[in-house]
Coordinates of C-alpha atoms in Angstrom, one line a residue:
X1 CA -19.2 -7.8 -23.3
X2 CA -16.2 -5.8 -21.6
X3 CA -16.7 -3.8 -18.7
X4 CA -15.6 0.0 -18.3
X5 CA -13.9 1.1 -14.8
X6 CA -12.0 4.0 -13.8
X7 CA -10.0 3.6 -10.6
X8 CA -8.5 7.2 -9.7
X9 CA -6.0 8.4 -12.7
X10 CA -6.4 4.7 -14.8
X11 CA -9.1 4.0 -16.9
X12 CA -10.6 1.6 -19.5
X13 CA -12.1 -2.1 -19.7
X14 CA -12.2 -5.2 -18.2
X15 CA -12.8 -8.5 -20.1
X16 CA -15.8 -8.7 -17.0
X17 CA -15.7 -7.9 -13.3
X18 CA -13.1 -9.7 -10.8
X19 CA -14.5 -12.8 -9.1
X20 CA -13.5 -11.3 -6.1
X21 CA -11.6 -8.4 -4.1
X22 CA -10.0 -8.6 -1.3
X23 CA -9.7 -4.7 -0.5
X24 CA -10.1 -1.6 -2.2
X25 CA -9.2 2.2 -1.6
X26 CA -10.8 4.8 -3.0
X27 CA -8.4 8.1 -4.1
X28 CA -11.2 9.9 -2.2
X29 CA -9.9 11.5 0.7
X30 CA -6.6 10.1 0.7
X31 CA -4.9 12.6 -1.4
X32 CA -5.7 11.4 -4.9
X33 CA -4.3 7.5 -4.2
X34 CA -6.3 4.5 -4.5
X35 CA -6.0 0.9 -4.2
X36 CA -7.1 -2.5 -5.5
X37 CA -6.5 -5.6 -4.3
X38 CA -8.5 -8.6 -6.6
X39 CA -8.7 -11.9 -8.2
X40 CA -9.6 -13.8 -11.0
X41 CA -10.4 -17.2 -11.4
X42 CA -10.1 -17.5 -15.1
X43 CA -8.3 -16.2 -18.2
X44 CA -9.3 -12.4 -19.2
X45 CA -7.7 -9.2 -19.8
X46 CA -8.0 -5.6 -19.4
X47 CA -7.3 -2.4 -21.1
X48 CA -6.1 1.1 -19.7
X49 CA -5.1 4.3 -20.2
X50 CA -2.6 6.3 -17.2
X51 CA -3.1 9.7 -16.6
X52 CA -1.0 9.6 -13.1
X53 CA 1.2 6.9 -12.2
X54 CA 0.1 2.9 -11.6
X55 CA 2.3 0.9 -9.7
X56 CA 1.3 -3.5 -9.4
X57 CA 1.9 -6.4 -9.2
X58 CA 0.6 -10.0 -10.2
X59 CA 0.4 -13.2 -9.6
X60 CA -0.9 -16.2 -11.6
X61 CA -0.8 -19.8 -10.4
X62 CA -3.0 -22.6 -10.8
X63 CA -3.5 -23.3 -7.5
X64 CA -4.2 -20.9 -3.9
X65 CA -4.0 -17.2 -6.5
X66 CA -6.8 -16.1 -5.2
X67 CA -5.8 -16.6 -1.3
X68 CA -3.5 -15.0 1.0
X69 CA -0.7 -18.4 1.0
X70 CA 0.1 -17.8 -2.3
X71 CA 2.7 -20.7 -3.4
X72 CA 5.3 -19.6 -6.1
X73 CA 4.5 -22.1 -9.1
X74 CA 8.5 -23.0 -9.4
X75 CA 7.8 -24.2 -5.4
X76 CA 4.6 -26.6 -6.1
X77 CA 3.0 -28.4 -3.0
X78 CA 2.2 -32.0 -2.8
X79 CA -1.5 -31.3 -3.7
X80 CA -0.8 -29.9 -7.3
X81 CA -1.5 -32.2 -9.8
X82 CA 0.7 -33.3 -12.7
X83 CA 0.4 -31.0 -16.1
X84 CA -0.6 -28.3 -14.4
X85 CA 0.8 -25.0 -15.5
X86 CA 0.7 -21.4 -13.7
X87 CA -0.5 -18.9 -15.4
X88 CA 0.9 -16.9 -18.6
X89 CA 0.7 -13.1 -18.4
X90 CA 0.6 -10.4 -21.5
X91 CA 1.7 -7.1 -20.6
X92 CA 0.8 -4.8 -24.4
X93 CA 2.1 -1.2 -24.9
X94 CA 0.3 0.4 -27.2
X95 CA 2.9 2.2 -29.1
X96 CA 4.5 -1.1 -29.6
X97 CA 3.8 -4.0 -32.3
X98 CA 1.7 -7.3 -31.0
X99 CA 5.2 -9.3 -31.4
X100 CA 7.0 -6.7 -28.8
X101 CA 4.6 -7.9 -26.5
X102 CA 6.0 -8.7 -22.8
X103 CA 5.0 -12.3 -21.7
X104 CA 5.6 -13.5 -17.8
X105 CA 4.9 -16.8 -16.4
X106 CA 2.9 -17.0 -12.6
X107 CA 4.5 -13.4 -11.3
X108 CA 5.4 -10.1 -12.8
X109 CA 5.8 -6.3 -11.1
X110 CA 4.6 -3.5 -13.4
X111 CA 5.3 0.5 -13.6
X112 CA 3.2 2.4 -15.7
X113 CA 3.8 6.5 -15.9
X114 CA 1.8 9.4 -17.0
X115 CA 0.0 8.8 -20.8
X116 CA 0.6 5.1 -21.3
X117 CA -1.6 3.0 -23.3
X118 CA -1.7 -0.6 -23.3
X119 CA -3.4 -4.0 -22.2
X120 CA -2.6 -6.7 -19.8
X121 CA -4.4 -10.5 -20.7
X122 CA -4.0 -13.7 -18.0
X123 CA -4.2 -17.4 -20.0
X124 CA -5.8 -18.1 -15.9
X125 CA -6.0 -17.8 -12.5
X126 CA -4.3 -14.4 -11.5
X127 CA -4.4 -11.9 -8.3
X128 CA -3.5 -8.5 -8.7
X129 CA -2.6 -5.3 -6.4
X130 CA -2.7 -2.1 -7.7
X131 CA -1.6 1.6 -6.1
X132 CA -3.3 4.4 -8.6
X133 CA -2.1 7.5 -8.1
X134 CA -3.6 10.5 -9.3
X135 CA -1.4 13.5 -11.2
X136 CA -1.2 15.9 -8.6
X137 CA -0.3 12.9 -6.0
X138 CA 3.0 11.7 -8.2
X139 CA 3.5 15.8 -8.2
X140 CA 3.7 16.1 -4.2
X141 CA 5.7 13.2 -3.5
X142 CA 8.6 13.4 -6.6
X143 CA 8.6 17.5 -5.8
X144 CA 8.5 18.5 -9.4
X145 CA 5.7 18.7 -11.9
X146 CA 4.8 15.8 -14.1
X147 CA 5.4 17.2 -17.0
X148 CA 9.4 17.0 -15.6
X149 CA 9.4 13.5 -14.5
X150 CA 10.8 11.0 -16.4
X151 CA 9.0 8.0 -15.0
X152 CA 10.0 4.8 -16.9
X153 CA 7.3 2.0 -18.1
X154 CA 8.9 -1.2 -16.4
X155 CA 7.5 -4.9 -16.4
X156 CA 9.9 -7.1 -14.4
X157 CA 10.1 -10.7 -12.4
X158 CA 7.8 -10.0 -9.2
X159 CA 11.0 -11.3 -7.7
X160 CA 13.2 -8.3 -8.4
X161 CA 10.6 -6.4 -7.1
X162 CA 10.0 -7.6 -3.3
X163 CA 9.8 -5.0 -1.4
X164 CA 6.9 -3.8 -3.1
X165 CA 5.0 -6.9 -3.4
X166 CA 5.4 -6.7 0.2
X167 CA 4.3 -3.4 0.4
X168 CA 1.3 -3.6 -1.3
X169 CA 0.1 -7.1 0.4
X170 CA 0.2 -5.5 4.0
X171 CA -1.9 -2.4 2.7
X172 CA -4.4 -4.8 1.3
X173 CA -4.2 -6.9 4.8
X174 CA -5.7 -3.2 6.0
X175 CA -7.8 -2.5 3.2
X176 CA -9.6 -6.0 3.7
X177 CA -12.2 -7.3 5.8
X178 CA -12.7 -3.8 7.6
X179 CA -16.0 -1.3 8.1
X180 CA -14.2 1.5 8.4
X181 CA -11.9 3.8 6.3
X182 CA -8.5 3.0 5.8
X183 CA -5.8 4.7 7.7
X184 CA -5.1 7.8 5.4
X185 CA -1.8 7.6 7.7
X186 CA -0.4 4.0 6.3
X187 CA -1.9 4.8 2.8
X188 CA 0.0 8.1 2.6
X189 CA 3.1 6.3 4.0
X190 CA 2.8 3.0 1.5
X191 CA 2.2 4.9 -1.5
X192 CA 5.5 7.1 -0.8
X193 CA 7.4 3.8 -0.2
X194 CA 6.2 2.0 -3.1
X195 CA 7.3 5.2 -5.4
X196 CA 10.8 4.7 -4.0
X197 CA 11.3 1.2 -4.2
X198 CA 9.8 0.6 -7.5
X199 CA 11.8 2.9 -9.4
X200 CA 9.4 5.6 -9.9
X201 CA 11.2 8.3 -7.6
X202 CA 14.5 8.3 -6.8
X203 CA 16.5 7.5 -4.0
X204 CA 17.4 10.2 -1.3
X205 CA 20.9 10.8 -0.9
X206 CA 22.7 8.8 1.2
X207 CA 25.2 11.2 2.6
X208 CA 22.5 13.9 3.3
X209 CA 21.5 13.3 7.0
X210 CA 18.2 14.5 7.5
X211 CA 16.8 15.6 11.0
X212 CA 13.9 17.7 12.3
X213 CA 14.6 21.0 14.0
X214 CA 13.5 21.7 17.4
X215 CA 10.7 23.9 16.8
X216 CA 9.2 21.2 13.9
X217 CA 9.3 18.4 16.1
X218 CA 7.4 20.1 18.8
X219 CA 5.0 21.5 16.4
X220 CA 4.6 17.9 15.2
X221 CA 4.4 16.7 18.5
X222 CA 1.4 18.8 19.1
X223 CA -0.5 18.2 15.8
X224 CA -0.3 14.5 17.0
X225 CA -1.4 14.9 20.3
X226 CA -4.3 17.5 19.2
X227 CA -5.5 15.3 16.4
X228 CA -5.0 11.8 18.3
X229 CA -8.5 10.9 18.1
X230 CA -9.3 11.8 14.2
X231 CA -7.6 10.7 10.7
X232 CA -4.4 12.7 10.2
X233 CA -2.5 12.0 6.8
X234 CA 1.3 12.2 6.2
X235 CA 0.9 15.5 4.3
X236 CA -0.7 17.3 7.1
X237 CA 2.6 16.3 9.4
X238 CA 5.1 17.4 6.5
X239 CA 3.3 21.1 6.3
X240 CA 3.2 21.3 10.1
X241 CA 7.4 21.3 9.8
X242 CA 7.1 23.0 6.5
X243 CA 8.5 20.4 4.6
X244 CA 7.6 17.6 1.3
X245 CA 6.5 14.8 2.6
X246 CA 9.7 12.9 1.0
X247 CA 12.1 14.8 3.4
X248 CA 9.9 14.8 6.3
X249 CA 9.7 11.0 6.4
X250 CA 13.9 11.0 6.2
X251 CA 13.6 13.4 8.9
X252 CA 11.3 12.6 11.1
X253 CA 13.1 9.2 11.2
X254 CA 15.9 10.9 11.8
X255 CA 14.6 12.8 14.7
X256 CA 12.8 10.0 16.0
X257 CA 13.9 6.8 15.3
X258 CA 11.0 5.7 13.8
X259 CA 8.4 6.5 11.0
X260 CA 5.7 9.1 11.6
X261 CA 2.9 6.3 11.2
X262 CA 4.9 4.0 13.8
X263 CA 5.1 7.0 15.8
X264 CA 1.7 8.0 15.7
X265 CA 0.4 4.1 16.4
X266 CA 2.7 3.9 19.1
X267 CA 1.0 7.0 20.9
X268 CA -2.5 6.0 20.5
X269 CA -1.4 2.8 22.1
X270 CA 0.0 4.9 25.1
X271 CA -3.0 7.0 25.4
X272 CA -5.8 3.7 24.9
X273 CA -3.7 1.9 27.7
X274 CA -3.9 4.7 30.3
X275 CA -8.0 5.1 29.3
X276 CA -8.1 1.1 30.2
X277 CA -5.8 1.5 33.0
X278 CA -8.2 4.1 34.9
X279 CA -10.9 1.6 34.2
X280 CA -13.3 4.5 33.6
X281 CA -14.1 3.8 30.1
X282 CA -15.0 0.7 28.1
X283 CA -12.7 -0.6 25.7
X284 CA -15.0 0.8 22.7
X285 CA -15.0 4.5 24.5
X286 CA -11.3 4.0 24.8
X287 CA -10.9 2.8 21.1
X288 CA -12.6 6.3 19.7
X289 CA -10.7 8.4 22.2
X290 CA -6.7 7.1 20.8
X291 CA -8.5 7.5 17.4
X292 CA -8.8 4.2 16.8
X293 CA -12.1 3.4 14.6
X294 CA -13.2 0.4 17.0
X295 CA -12.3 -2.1 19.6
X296 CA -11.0 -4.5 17.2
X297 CA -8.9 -2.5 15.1
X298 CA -7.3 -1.4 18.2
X299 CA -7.0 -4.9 19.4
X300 CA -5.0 -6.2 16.0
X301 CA -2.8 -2.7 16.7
X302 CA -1.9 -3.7 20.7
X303 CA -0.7 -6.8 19.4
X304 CA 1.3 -5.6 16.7
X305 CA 3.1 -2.7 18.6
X306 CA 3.5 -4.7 22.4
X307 CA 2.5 -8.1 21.7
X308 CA -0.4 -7.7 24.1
X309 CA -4.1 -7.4 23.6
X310 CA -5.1 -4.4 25.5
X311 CA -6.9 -6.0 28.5
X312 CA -3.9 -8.4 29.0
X313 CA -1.5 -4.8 29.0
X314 CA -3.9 -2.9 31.4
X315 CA -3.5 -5.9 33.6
X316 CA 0.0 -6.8 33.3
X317 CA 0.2 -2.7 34.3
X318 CA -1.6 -2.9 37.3
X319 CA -0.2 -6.2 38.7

């Protein structure tokens, strides 16, 4: 008996649930996108229809699909056992005849645009990533209406398609395993990436040097600092300088040096350590007040951005 899911602008059915998922984003409150990251243990297959844009990728292997060291199948480890065989994958368009069907072995990317209709089967064990992105999302970040995009339905070697693979696996490191929301921030800024790299929007220009003027960089400067302790997405940065979010990110690097959601990490780090420096607040008090949503999470950012967990910066500070 199949089961029926909708995950933002995709719809249809599932062969049955996934054995297990890793992380999930809803669209809600993140600007119409949502993410999946899940696993199945044996063969299946799904249906779906695309109403906005879907963006994936897969992996199928006999062996460690359904954890974090993924092995690539043509790269097997001492512990895999003779005859086995990674999985085949079945990627269906609707419009096209059962013998034009697409099959992959262990790996595949996939780009699906607005009204495609097809089916995707797995002969095994398979893990899968998915960004969703609802209609008016693809809208804001292309700059043009859907109904002018020409968005092409790829399927192609996860290999040629790295960068998002890579992409997709750090947002579901930040989707997994956590409490609290994700950070609309990193969402906002993934799902823009993943649109460029994949093929789905096109590359900026090259030649175009983009830079923020004065007066938007101080205007962003203050949203940041005013909003330090709450959620702030990538499209409420881009209207502060009156700009798509596309440029803004070319801009704002420009300006800057770095992205806005570096930018913003790095100065709830500076505000958290001078909180712990003054060794009025607990490290909980000084979590919520750089807008971090706990301790933890703001532990896992210290050491990503200086190395240091936050009592061993405060201290090296006041040595």
């Amino acid at each position: 008996m199949s089961v029926p899911f909708v995950n933002a602008s995709v719809q249809g059915e599932l062969s049955a649930s996934p054995d297990q998922i890793f992380g999930q984003i809803p669209a809600s409150g993140l600007d119409g996108v949502a993410f999946l990251d899940f696993a199945y243990e044996s063969a299946g297959y799904s249906t779906h229809r695309v109403d906005g844009l879907l963006v994936g990728t897969w992996q199928g292997t006999s062996h460690n699909t359904l954890h974090d060291n993924w092995r690539s199948p043509w790269h097997p480890g001492p512990e895999d056992r003779p005859g086995d065989r990674p999985t085949r994958l079945t990627f269906r368009d609707g419009a096209m005849p059962d013998e034009r069907a697409d099959e992959r072995i262990a790996d595949a990317f996939v780009l699906r645009g607005p009204g495609f209709v097809g089916s995707t089967a797995w002969s095994g064990p398979c893990r899968g990533r998915y960004l969703a992105y609802m209609p008016a999302a693809v809208e804001r970040m292309i700059e043009a209406p859907l109904s002018q995009a020409e968005i092409p339905t790829l399927t192609d070697d996860l290999s040629e398609r790295m960068s998002v693979f890579h992409l997709l696996a750090a947002l579901g490191q930040e989707a997994g395993g956590h409490d609290t929301a994700a950070d609309a921030l990193l969402v906002d800024s993934v799902a823009l990436a993943v649109l460029r790299v994949s093929g789905a929007l096109a590359p900026p220009n090259p030649r175009r040097n983009a830079a923020l003027t004065a007066r938007q960089a101080r205007r962003v400067r203050d949203l940041v600092a005013a909003r330090i302790d709450a959620p702030l997405s990538l499209r409420e940065m881009a209207e502060a300088a009156g700009l798509s979010e596309g440029y803004f990110v070319r801009a704002f690097k420009g300006s800057f040096g770095v992205t806005p959601y570096q930018y913003v990490l790095r100065e709830r780090v500076t505000l958290a350590q001078s909180l712990i420096r003054s060794g009025t607040v607990s490290l909980g008090e000084a979590a919520k007040r750089a807008g971090f949503p706990d301790a933890r999470r703001m532990g896992r950012t210290f050491r990503k951005v200086i190395g240091r967990s936050p009592t061993e910066a405060a201290r090296l500070q006041r040595a």
